[in-house]
Amino acid sequence: MSTTSATALPDGGLRSPGAGLVTLDPVHTALLRGLDDLLTGLAARHGAPEVTGPPLLAAEGLARLDYFRNFPHLGVGAGTFAPESLDGLAGGEPPAGLPLRPTGHLLPSATCYGLLLSLEDRDVGEDGLRLSATGRCFRNETHYDGLRRLWGFHMREVLYLGTREGALEHLEQGAEFVRETAGRLGLDLTRATADDPFYDRGGSRARLMALDPVKHEFSAPDGTAIASVNRHRNFFGERLGIRAGSHGPAYSACVAFGVERWVHAMILAHGSAERALDRLRAAARDL
């Protein structure tokens, strides 16, 4: 009977593939997966089923949601090599010098966009709807910084669509879950108003947001925002024709977790990935 031993990583560990990109080693991977499992607790409390969003989003759909008006700098487009590039590729030419053809699609920058677009012209009913998903998200940032700011990362979201009162309750319960989970993990987080709404920043909506903030972030001691609660009012319900029965256009809200940022916050708090993983496992056992 043969036994299999764990394969050791080479000296120096795994290299970063480039700016804003990381390959997580086994300990960091265990942290990432374990934290995502722990964060599904919010969905479990609400009975929110797990779904998987699309890997690409139509630019036309995002335009209808004012995405490009608000976040023109963040979008990461998907392209294919133009037909005239194929002979060059086959002949060994450097890909970077060959033309690409736009597909009309972008990589998601937040998990909820794909879920919301998938509910267009649907009725979520009088009691509303909750969904939970983790998606790979991508953002074209001005700079990248370890696990704090990545080009590609995982975002766990729990999305609610229904009534105004239901959306407010969802966010209150979400904020309480963030505080409770942070305490269980030994994380010291601060809550503050954020200024990047999902919709038009101009005119009356900008003034309304100043009086009635729609986004709050929870940050680690070094300023890294690792979770947020986001109130969309009935913006997506109106733009996408999503109804909540007799209540009319659905109100929506989401609680979002940047999972790699939770890994960063755990290491910051506990000093190493190994000690952070020990704390995570102890917290999971106590549930």
PDB file of C-alpha atoms in Angstrom:
ATOM      1  CA  MET A   1       0.000   0.000   0.000  1.00  0.00           C
ATOM      2  CA  SER A   2       1.535   3.304  -1.079  1.00  0.00           C
ATOM      3  CA  THR A   3       1.193   6.620   0.684  1.00  0.00           C
ATOM      4  CA  THR A   4       1.188  10.032  -0.930  1.00  0.00           C
ATOM      5  CA  SER A   5       2.994  12.951   0.686  1.00  0.00           C
ATOM      6  CA  ALA A   6       2.192  16.584   0.094  1.00  0.00           C
ATOM      7  CA  THR A   7       4.138  18.219  -2.699  1.00  0.00           C
ATOM      8  CA  ALA A   8       6.355  21.043  -1.474  1.00  0.00           C
ATOM      9  CA  LEU A   9       6.347  24.335  -3.324  1.00  0.00           C
ATOM     10  CA  PRO A  10       9.651  25.468  -4.869  1.00  0.00           C
ATOM     11  CA  ASP A  11      11.912  27.829  -2.972  1.00  0.00           C
ATOM     12  CA  GLY A  12      10.468  31.321  -3.039  1.00  0.00           C
ATOM     13  CA  GLY A  13       6.904  30.050  -3.404  1.00  0.00           C
ATOM     14  CA  LEU A  14       4.588  30.955  -6.276  1.00  0.00           C
ATOM     15  CA  ARG A  15       5.389  34.005  -8.387  1.00  0.00           C
ATOM     16  CA  SER A  16       2.923  36.761  -9.172  1.00  0.00           C
ATOM     17  CA  PRO A  17       1.878  36.538 -12.857  1.00  0.00           C
ATOM     18  CA  GLY A  18       1.822  40.339 -13.153  1.00  0.00           C
ATOM     19  CA  ALA A  19       0.540  43.603 -11.716  1.00  0.00           C
ATOM     20  CA  GLY A  20      -2.791  43.117  -9.975  1.00  0.00           C
ATOM     21  CA  LEU A  21      -2.631  39.330 -10.367  1.00  0.00           C
ATOM     22  CA  VAL A  22      -1.839  36.736  -7.711  1.00  0.00           C
ATOM     23  CA  THR A  23      -1.587  32.989  -7.418  1.00  0.00           C
ATOM     24  CA  LEU A  24      -2.559  31.956  -3.904  1.00  0.00           C
ATOM     25  CA  ASP A  25      -0.516  29.253  -2.186  1.00  0.00           C
ATOM     26  CA  PRO A  26      -2.280  26.406  -0.310  1.00  0.00           C
ATOM     27  CA  VAL A  27      -2.586  28.313   2.992  1.00  0.00           C
ATOM     28  CA  HIS A  28      -3.949  31.458   1.361  1.00  0.00           C
ATOM     29  CA  THR A  29      -6.288  29.318  -0.749  1.00  0.00           C
ATOM     30  CA  ALA A  30      -7.604  27.591   2.382  1.00  0.00           C
ATOM     31  CA  LEU A  31      -8.175  31.039   3.911  1.00  0.00           C
ATOM     32  CA  LEU A  32     -10.018  32.260   0.827  1.00  0.00           C
ATOM     33  CA  ARG A  33     -12.290  29.218   0.633  1.00  0.00           C
ATOM     34  CA  GLY A  34     -12.880  29.054   4.368  1.00  0.00           C
ATOM     35  CA  LEU A  35     -13.785  32.730   4.561  1.00  0.00           C
ATOM     36  CA  ASP A  36     -16.184  32.442   1.638  1.00  0.00           C
ATOM     37  CA  ASP A  37     -17.820  29.464   3.365  1.00  0.00           C
ATOM     38  CA  LEU A  38     -18.159  31.502   6.564  1.00  0.00           C
ATOM     39  CA  LEU A  39     -19.605  34.472   4.693  1.00  0.00           C
ATOM     40  CA  THR A  40     -22.344  32.298   3.217  1.00  0.00           C
ATOM     41  CA  GLY A  41     -23.827  32.408   6.712  1.00  0.00           C
ATOM     42  CA  LEU A  42     -25.701  35.573   5.758  1.00  0.00           C
ATOM     43  CA  ALA A  43     -27.351  33.786   2.842  1.00  0.00           C
ATOM     44  CA  ALA A  44     -28.186  30.813   5.069  1.00  0.00           C
ATOM     45  CA  ARG A  45     -29.971  33.056   7.560  1.00  0.00           C
ATOM     46  CA  HIS A  46     -32.216  34.386   4.815  1.00  0.00           C
ATOM     47  CA  GLY A  47     -32.630  31.153   2.900  1.00  0.00           C
ATOM     48  CA  ALA A  48     -31.026  32.820  -0.122  1.00  0.00           C
ATOM     49  CA  PRO A  49     -30.231  30.146  -2.728  1.00  0.00           C
ATOM     50  CA  GLU A  50     -26.777  29.974  -4.279  1.00  0.00           C
ATOM     51  CA  VAL A  51     -26.607  30.859  -7.965  1.00  0.00           C
ATOM     52  CA  THR A  52     -23.791  31.399 -10.463  1.00  0.00           C
ATOM     53  CA  GLY A  53     -23.756  34.589 -12.500  1.00  0.00           C
ATOM     54  CA  PRO A  54     -22.580  34.931 -16.113  1.00  0.00           C
ATOM     55  CA  PRO A  55     -18.843  35.353 -16.792  1.00  0.00           C
ATOM     56  CA  LEU A  56     -19.432  38.237 -19.241  1.00  0.00           C
ATOM     57  CA  LEU A  57     -21.866  41.156 -19.289  1.00  0.00           C
ATOM     58  CA  ALA A  58     -23.269  42.853 -22.383  1.00  0.00           C
ATOM     59  CA  ALA A  59     -22.043  46.435 -22.676  1.00  0.00           C
ATOM     60  CA  GLU A  60     -25.514  47.453 -23.880  1.00  0.00           C
ATOM     61  CA  GLY A  61     -27.077  46.179 -20.660  1.00  0.00           C
ATOM     62  CA  LEU A  62     -24.528  47.958 -18.496  1.00  0.00           C
ATOM     63  CA  ALA A  63     -25.078  51.189 -20.420  1.00  0.00           C
ATOM     64  CA  ARG A  64     -28.765  51.095 -19.477  1.00  0.00           C
ATOM     65  CA  LEU A  65     -27.664  50.997 -15.854  1.00  0.00           C
ATOM     66  CA  ASP A  66     -25.509  54.156 -16.160  1.00  0.00           C
ATOM     67  CA  TYR A  67     -22.418  51.998 -15.617  1.00  0.00           C
ATOM     68  CA  PHE A  68     -20.258  53.902 -18.086  1.00  0.00           C
ATOM     69  CA  ARG A  69     -21.434  57.283 -16.830  1.00  0.00           C
ATOM     70  CA  ASN A  70     -20.350  56.389 -13.315  1.00  0.00           C
ATOM     71  CA  PHE A  71     -17.412  54.031 -13.805  1.00  0.00           C
ATOM     72  CA  PRO A  72     -15.876  54.653 -17.256  1.00  0.00           C
ATOM     73  CA  HIS A  73     -12.411  53.880 -15.890  1.00  0.00           C
ATOM     74  CA  LEU A  74     -13.183  50.487 -14.311  1.00  0.00           C
ATOM     75  CA  GLY A  75     -14.413  48.457 -17.273  1.00  0.00           C
ATOM     76  CA  VAL A  76     -12.323  45.550 -18.563  1.00  0.00           C
ATOM     77  CA  GLY A  77     -13.502  44.634 -22.064  1.00  0.00           C
ATOM     78  CA  ALA A  78     -13.500  41.187 -23.650  1.00  0.00           C
ATOM     79  CA  GLY A  79     -11.984  40.957 -27.133  1.00  0.00           C
ATOM     80  CA  THR A  80     -11.186  38.257 -29.665  1.00  0.00           C
ATOM     81  CA  PHE A  81      -8.387  38.269 -32.193  1.00  0.00           C
ATOM     82  CA  ALA A  82      -9.537  39.714 -35.514  1.00  0.00           C
ATOM     83  CA  PRO A  83      -9.545  37.293 -38.483  1.00  0.00           C
ATOM     84  CA  GLU A  84      -6.547  39.051 -39.986  1.00  0.00           C
ATOM     85  CA  SER A  85      -4.589  38.237 -36.811  1.00  0.00           C
ATOM     86  CA  LEU A  86      -4.943  34.476 -37.050  1.00  0.00           C
ATOM     87  CA  ASP A  87      -2.245  33.834 -39.671  1.00  0.00           C
ATOM     88  CA  GLY A  88       0.166  35.967 -37.676  1.00  0.00           C
ATOM     89  CA  LEU A  89      -0.601  34.047 -34.477  1.00  0.00           C
ATOM     90  CA  ALA A  90      -0.137  30.731 -36.241  1.00  0.00           C
ATOM     91  CA  GLY A  91       3.157  32.023 -37.640  1.00  0.00           C
ATOM     92  CA  GLY A  92       4.507  32.902 -34.203  1.00  0.00           C
ATOM     93  CA  GLU A  93       4.024  36.691 -34.240  1.00  0.00           C
ATOM     94  CA  PRO A  94       3.802  38.337 -30.780  1.00  0.00           C
ATOM     95  CA  PRO A  95       0.093  38.505 -29.810  1.00  0.00           C
ATOM     96  CA  ALA A  96       0.487  41.993 -28.319  1.00  0.00           C
ATOM     97  CA  GLY A  97       1.038  43.495 -31.754  1.00  0.00           C
ATOM     98  CA  LEU A  98      -1.999  41.964 -33.444  1.00  0.00           C
ATOM     99  CA  PRO A  99      -5.443  43.609 -33.654  1.00  0.00           C
ATOM    100  CA  LEU A 100      -8.351  42.574 -31.438  1.00  0.00           C
ATOM    101  CA  ARG A 101     -12.030  42.740 -32.276  1.00  0.00           C
ATOM    102  CA  PRO A 102     -14.434  44.006 -29.549  1.00  0.00           C
ATOM    103  CA  THR A 103     -17.125  41.530 -28.503  1.00  0.00           C
ATOM    104  CA  GLY A 104     -19.512  44.058 -26.964  1.00  0.00           C
ATOM    105  CA  HIS A 105     -19.045  42.415 -23.572  1.00  0.00           C
ATOM    106  CA  LEU A 106     -17.174  43.254 -20.370  1.00  0.00           C
ATOM    107  CA  LEU A 107     -15.855  41.179 -17.518  1.00  0.00           C
ATOM    108  CA  PRO A 108     -17.989  41.790 -14.397  1.00  0.00           C
ATOM    109  CA  SER A 109     -16.752  44.416 -11.940  1.00  0.00           C
ATOM    110  CA  ALA A 110     -19.343  43.367  -9.333  1.00  0.00           C
ATOM    111  CA  THR A 111     -21.226  40.109  -8.861  1.00  0.00           C
ATOM    112  CA  CYS A 112     -24.689  41.658  -8.649  1.00  0.00           C
ATOM    113  CA  TYR A 113     -24.745  43.121 -12.181  1.00  0.00           C
ATOM    114  CA  GLY A 114     -25.119  39.731 -13.811  1.00  0.00           C
ATOM    115  CA  LEU A 115     -27.828  38.692 -11.359  1.00  0.00           C
ATOM    116  CA  LEU A 116     -29.804  41.894 -11.868  1.00  0.00           C
ATOM    117  CA  LEU A 117     -29.592  41.724 -15.655  1.00  0.00           C
ATOM    118  CA  SER A 118     -30.781  38.116 -15.478  1.00  0.00           C
ATOM    119  CA  LEU A 119     -33.952  39.293 -13.702  1.00  0.00           C
ATOM    120  CA  GLU A 120     -34.954  41.843 -16.348  1.00  0.00           C
ATOM    121  CA  ASP A 121     -38.748  41.960 -16.882  1.00  0.00           C
ATOM    122  CA  ARG A 122     -39.308  39.467 -14.062  1.00  0.00           C
ATOM    123  CA  ASP A 123     -41.696  39.731 -11.094  1.00  0.00           C
ATOM    124  CA  VAL A 124     -40.036  38.740  -7.802  1.00  0.00           C
ATOM    125  CA  GLY A 125     -43.414  38.604  -6.062  1.00  0.00           C
ATOM    126  CA  GLU A 126     -44.956  40.237  -3.037  1.00  0.00           C
ATOM    127  CA  ASP A 127     -42.458  38.610  -0.665  1.00  0.00           C
ATOM    128  CA  GLY A 128     -39.398  39.558  -2.695  1.00  0.00           C
ATOM    129  CA  LEU A 129     -36.352  37.520  -3.629  1.00  0.00           C
ATOM    130  CA  ARG A 130     -32.875  36.917  -2.230  1.00  0.00           C
ATOM    131  CA  LEU A 131     -29.953  35.385  -4.119  1.00  0.00           C
ATOM    132  CA  SER A 132     -26.370  34.638  -3.113  1.00  0.00           C
ATOM    133  CA  ALA A 133     -23.354  34.259  -5.396  1.00  0.00           C
ATOM    134  CA  THR A 134     -19.594  34.481  -5.519  1.00  0.00           C
ATOM    135  CA  GLY A 135     -18.179  35.796  -8.774  1.00  0.00           C
ATOM    136  CA  ARG A 136     -14.811  36.553 -10.286  1.00  0.00           C
ATOM    137  CA  CYS A 137     -14.720  40.325 -10.721  1.00  0.00           C
ATOM    138  CA  PHE A 138     -12.298  42.565 -12.600  1.00  0.00           C
ATOM    139  CA  ARG A 139     -11.491  46.256 -12.304  1.00  0.00           C
ATOM    140  CA  ASN A 140      -9.103  48.443 -14.263  1.00  0.00           C
ATOM    141  CA  GLU A 141      -7.529  50.332 -11.345  1.00  0.00           C
ATOM    142  CA  THR A 142      -4.975  53.134 -11.433  1.00  0.00           C
ATOM    143  CA  HIS A 143      -2.661  50.999  -9.300  1.00  0.00           C
ATOM    144  CA  TYR A 144      -2.573  47.583  -7.635  1.00  0.00           C
ATOM    145  CA  ASP A 145      -1.470  46.665  -4.133  1.00  0.00           C
ATOM    146  CA  GLY A 146      -1.155  43.036  -3.046  1.00  0.00           C
ATOM    147  CA  LEU A 147      -4.470  41.531  -1.924  1.00  0.00           C
ATOM    148  CA  ARG A 148      -5.819  44.998  -1.123  1.00  0.00           C
ATOM    149  CA  ARG A 149      -6.324  46.043  -4.739  1.00  0.00           C
ATOM    150  CA  LEU A 150      -6.383  43.439  -7.487  1.00  0.00           C
ATOM    151  CA  TRP A 151      -7.188  43.359 -11.177  1.00  0.00           C
ATOM    152  CA  GLY A 152      -9.172  40.152 -10.659  1.00  0.00           C
ATOM    153  CA  PHE A 153     -10.728  39.025  -7.372  1.00  0.00           C
ATOM    154  CA  HIS A 154     -13.661  37.169  -5.799  1.00  0.00           C
ATOM    155  CA  MET A 155     -16.745  39.011  -4.598  1.00  0.00           C
ATOM    156  CA  ARG A 156     -19.431  37.333  -2.483  1.00  0.00           C
ATOM    157  CA  GLU A 157     -22.800  39.104  -2.574  1.00  0.00           C
ATOM    158  CA  VAL A 158     -26.211  38.536  -1.043  1.00  0.00           C
ATOM    159  CA  LEU A 159     -28.781  40.409  -3.138  1.00  0.00           C
ATOM    160  CA  TYR A 160     -32.340  41.370  -2.176  1.00  0.00           C
ATOM    161  CA  LEU A 161     -35.146  42.577  -4.436  1.00  0.00           C
ATOM    162  CA  GLY A 162     -38.600  43.457  -3.143  1.00  0.00           C
ATOM    163  CA  THR A 163     -40.085  46.258  -1.079  1.00  0.00           C
ATOM    164  CA  ARG A 164     -38.452  49.395   0.285  1.00  0.00           C
ATOM    165  CA  GLU A 165     -38.883  48.142   3.841  1.00  0.00           C
ATOM    166  CA  GLY A 166     -37.466  44.748   2.921  1.00  0.00           C
ATOM    167  CA  ALA A 167     -34.374  46.360   1.363  1.00  0.00           C
ATOM    168  CA  LEU A 168     -33.714  48.413   4.497  1.00  0.00           C
ATOM    169  CA  GLU A 169     -34.128  45.352   6.710  1.00  0.00           C
ATOM    170  CA  HIS A 170     -31.746  43.381   4.465  1.00  0.00           C
ATOM    171  CA  LEU A 171     -29.043  46.006   4.926  1.00  0.00           C
ATOM    172  CA  GLU A 172     -29.542  46.273   8.678  1.00  0.00           C
ATOM    173  CA  GLN A 173     -29.234  42.518   9.045  1.00  0.00           C
ATOM    174  CA  GLY A 174     -26.276  42.479   6.676  1.00  0.00           C
ATOM    175  CA  ALA A 175     -24.430  45.120   8.688  1.00  0.00           C
ATOM    176  CA  GLU A 176     -25.066  43.181  11.880  1.00  0.00           C
ATOM    177  CA  PHE A 177     -23.712  40.014  10.222  1.00  0.00           C
ATOM    178  CA  VAL A 178     -20.527  41.851   9.183  1.00  0.00           C
ATOM    179  CA  ARG A 179     -19.976  43.109  12.741  1.00  0.00           C
ATOM    180  CA  GLU A 180     -20.715  39.690  14.242  1.00  0.00           C
ATOM    181  CA  THR A 181     -18.449  37.831  11.819  1.00  0.00           C
ATOM    182  CA  ALA A 182     -15.621  40.332  12.267  1.00  0.00           C
ATOM    183  CA  GLY A 183     -15.819  39.888  16.045  1.00  0.00           C
ATOM    184  CA  ARG A 184     -15.741  36.105  15.676  1.00  0.00           C
ATOM    185  CA  LEU A 185     -12.612  36.395  13.519  1.00  0.00           C
ATOM    186  CA  GLY A 186     -10.834  38.940  15.703  1.00  0.00           C
ATOM    187  CA  LEU A 187     -11.123  41.765  13.165  1.00  0.00           C
ATOM    188  CA  ASP A 188     -11.493  45.401  14.195  1.00  0.00           C
ATOM    189  CA  LEU A 189     -13.550  47.128  11.495  1.00  0.00           C
ATOM    190  CA  THR A 190     -14.780  50.702  11.144  1.00  0.00           C
ATOM    191  CA  ARG A 191     -17.936  51.718   9.267  1.00  0.00           C
ATOM    192  CA  ALA A 192     -18.090  54.824   7.071  1.00  0.00           C
ATOM    193  CA  THR A 193     -20.197  56.305   4.289  1.00  0.00           C
ATOM    194  CA  ALA A 194     -18.822  55.694   0.789  1.00  0.00           C
ATOM    195  CA  ASP A 195     -19.378  57.849  -2.285  1.00  0.00           C
ATOM    196  CA  ASP A 196     -19.688  55.520  -5.282  1.00  0.00           C
ATOM    197  CA  PRO A 197     -23.403  54.927  -5.924  1.00  0.00           C
ATOM    198  CA  PHE A 198     -24.625  52.614  -8.679  1.00  0.00           C
ATOM    199  CA  TYR A 199     -26.326  55.408 -10.555  1.00  0.00           C
ATOM    200  CA  ASP A 200     -25.964  58.953 -11.908  1.00  0.00           C
ATOM    201  CA  ARG A 201     -23.975  61.241  -9.618  1.00  0.00           C
ATOM    202  CA  GLY A 202     -25.285  64.422 -11.203  1.00  0.00           C
ATOM    203  CA  GLY A 203     -28.112  66.748 -10.327  1.00  0.00           C
ATOM    204  CA  SER A 204     -30.840  65.846  -7.861  1.00  0.00           C
ATOM    205  CA  ARG A 205     -29.631  62.286  -7.313  1.00  0.00           C
ATOM    206  CA  ALA A 206     -26.227  63.502  -6.132  1.00  0.00           C
ATOM    207  CA  ARG A 207     -27.902  65.933  -3.726  1.00  0.00           C
ATOM    208  CA  LEU A 208     -30.208  63.184  -2.495  1.00  0.00           C
ATOM    209  CA  MET A 209     -27.283  60.880  -1.815  1.00  0.00           C
ATOM    210  CA  ALA A 210     -25.534  63.576   0.215  1.00  0.00           C
ATOM    211  CA  LEU A 211     -28.602  63.728   2.461  1.00  0.00           C
ATOM    212  CA  ASP A 212     -29.377  60.002   2.437  1.00  0.00           C
ATOM    213  CA  PRO A 213     -26.246  57.855   1.798  1.00  0.00           C
ATOM    214  CA  VAL A 214     -26.781  54.604  -0.100  1.00  0.00           C
ATOM    215  CA  LYS A 215     -23.443  52.863   0.553  1.00  0.00           C
ATOM    216  CA  HIS A 216     -21.504  52.117   3.716  1.00  0.00           C
ATOM    217  CA  GLU A 217     -18.160  50.323   3.852  1.00  0.00           C
ATOM    218  CA  PHE A 218     -16.490  48.325   6.623  1.00  0.00           C
ATOM    219  CA  SER A 219     -12.717  48.777   6.672  1.00  0.00           C
ATOM    220  CA  ALA A 220      -9.710  47.163   8.345  1.00  0.00           C
ATOM    221  CA  PRO A 221      -7.346  49.331  10.433  1.00  0.00           C
ATOM    222  CA  ASP A 222      -5.151  50.051   7.383  1.00  0.00           C
ATOM    223  CA  GLY A 223      -8.137  51.503   5.507  1.00  0.00           C
ATOM    224  CA  THR A 224      -8.873  48.473   3.297  1.00  0.00           C
ATOM    225  CA  ALA A 225     -12.628  48.226   2.681  1.00  0.00           C
ATOM    226  CA  ILE A 226     -13.532  44.535   2.962  1.00  0.00           C
ATOM    227  CA  ALA A 227     -17.359  44.663   2.997  1.00  0.00           C
ATOM    228  CA  SER A 228     -20.151  47.043   2.041  1.00  0.00           C
ATOM    229  CA  VAL A 229     -23.907  47.425   2.339  1.00  0.00           C
ATOM    230  CA  ASN A 230     -25.479  49.015  -0.728  1.00  0.00           C
ATOM    231  CA  ARG A 231     -28.988  50.414  -1.101  1.00  0.00           C
ATOM    232  CA  HIS A 232     -30.059  50.900  -4.719  1.00  0.00           C
ATOM    233  CA  ARG A 233     -33.532  52.252  -3.975  1.00  0.00           C
ATOM    234  CA  ASN A 234     -35.754  51.246  -6.945  1.00  0.00           C
ATOM    235  CA  PHE A 235     -33.213  52.275  -9.596  1.00  0.00           C
ATOM    236  CA  PHE A 236     -32.576  48.780 -10.977  1.00  0.00           C
ATOM    237  CA  GLY A 237     -36.231  47.853 -10.645  1.00  0.00           C
ATOM    238  CA  GLU A 238     -37.209  50.793 -12.845  1.00  0.00           C
ATOM    239  CA  ARG A 239     -34.397  50.452 -15.391  1.00  0.00           C
ATOM    240  CA  LEU A 240     -34.780  46.691 -15.813  1.00  0.00           C
ATOM    241  CA  GLY A 241     -38.528  46.351 -15.381  1.00  0.00           C
ATOM    242  CA  ILE A 242     -38.164  44.159 -12.283  1.00  0.00           C
ATOM    243  CA  ARG A 243     -41.426  44.189 -10.306  1.00  0.00           C
ATOM    244  CA  ALA A 244     -42.347  43.229  -6.753  1.00  0.00           C
ATOM    245  CA  GLY A 245     -45.954  42.250  -7.299  1.00  0.00           C
ATOM    246  CA  SER A 246     -48.412  45.005  -6.428  1.00  0.00           C
ATOM    247  CA  HIS A 247     -45.586  47.113  -4.967  1.00  0.00           C
ATOM    248  CA  GLY A 248     -44.426  48.117  -8.441  1.00  0.00           C
ATOM    249  CA  PRO A 249     -40.741  48.478  -9.416  1.00  0.00           C
ATOM    250  CA  ALA A 250     -38.642  46.429  -7.023  1.00  0.00           C
ATOM    251  CA  TYR A 251     -36.335  48.037  -4.512  1.00  0.00           C
ATOM    252  CA  SER A 252     -32.972  46.306  -4.246  1.00  0.00           C
ATOM    253  CA  ALA A 253     -30.029  46.120  -1.883  1.00  0.00           C
ATOM    254  CA  CYS A 254     -26.909  44.013  -1.595  1.00  0.00           C
ATOM    255  CA  VAL A 255     -24.305  43.082   0.990  1.00  0.00           C
ATOM    256  CA  ALA A 256     -20.906  42.569  -0.649  1.00  0.00           C
ATOM    257  CA  PHE A 257     -17.667  40.982   0.565  1.00  0.00           C
ATOM    258  CA  GLY A 258     -14.294  41.249  -1.186  1.00  0.00           C
ATOM    259  CA  VAL A 259     -12.975  37.806  -0.250  1.00  0.00           C
ATOM    260  CA  GLU A 260      -9.267  38.425  -0.966  1.00  0.00           C
ATOM    261  CA  ARG A 261      -9.543  41.585   1.128  1.00  0.00           C
ATOM    262  CA  TRP A 262     -10.875  39.509   4.018  1.00  0.00           C
ATOM    263  CA  VAL A 263      -7.779  37.319   3.611  1.00  0.00           C
ATOM    264  CA  HIS A 264      -5.637  40.472   3.787  1.00  0.00           C
ATOM    265  CA  ALA A 265      -7.488  41.719   6.879  1.00  0.00           C
ATOM    266  CA  MET A 266      -7.050  38.371   8.639  1.00  0.00           C
ATOM    267  CA  ILE A 267      -3.302  38.324   8.013  1.00  0.00           C
ATOM    268  CA  LEU A 268      -3.046  41.961   9.120  1.00  0.00           C
ATOM    269  CA  ALA A 269      -4.859  41.139  12.358  1.00  0.00           C
ATOM    270  CA  HIS A 270      -3.137  37.853  13.197  1.00  0.00           C
ATOM    271  CA  GLY A 271       0.354  38.330  11.823  1.00  0.00           C
ATOM    272  CA  SER A 272       0.628  35.449   9.368  1.00  0.00           C
ATOM    273  CA  ALA A 273      -1.527  33.403   7.022  1.00  0.00           C
ATOM    274  CA  GLU A 274      -1.021  30.306   9.182  1.00  0.00           C
ATOM    275  CA  ARG A 275      -2.226  31.995  12.376  1.00  0.00           C
ATOM    276  CA  ALA A 276      -5.107  33.581  10.455  1.00  0.00           C
ATOM    277  CA  LEU A 277      -6.153  30.136   9.205  1.00  0.00           C
ATOM    278  CA  ASP A 278      -6.045  28.754  12.759  1.00  0.00           C
ATOM    279  CA  ARG A 279      -8.351  31.570  13.922  1.00  0.00           C
ATOM    280  CA  LEU A 280     -10.718  30.991  11.014  1.00  0.00           C
ATOM    281  CA  ARG A 281     -10.954  27.256  11.717  1.00  0.00           C
ATOM    282  CA  ALA A 282     -11.611  27.923  15.407  1.00  0.00           C
ATOM    283  CA  ALA A 283     -14.379  30.384  14.495  1.00  0.00           C
ATOM    284  CA  ALA A 284     -15.943  27.867  12.114  1.00  0.00           C
ATOM    285  CA  ARG A 285     -15.894  25.157  14.804  1.00  0.00           C
ATOM    286  CA  ASP A 286     -17.721  27.440  17.231  1.00  0.00           C
ATOM    287  CA  LEU A 287     -20.661  28.035  14.896  1.00  0.00           C
TER     288      LEU A 287
END
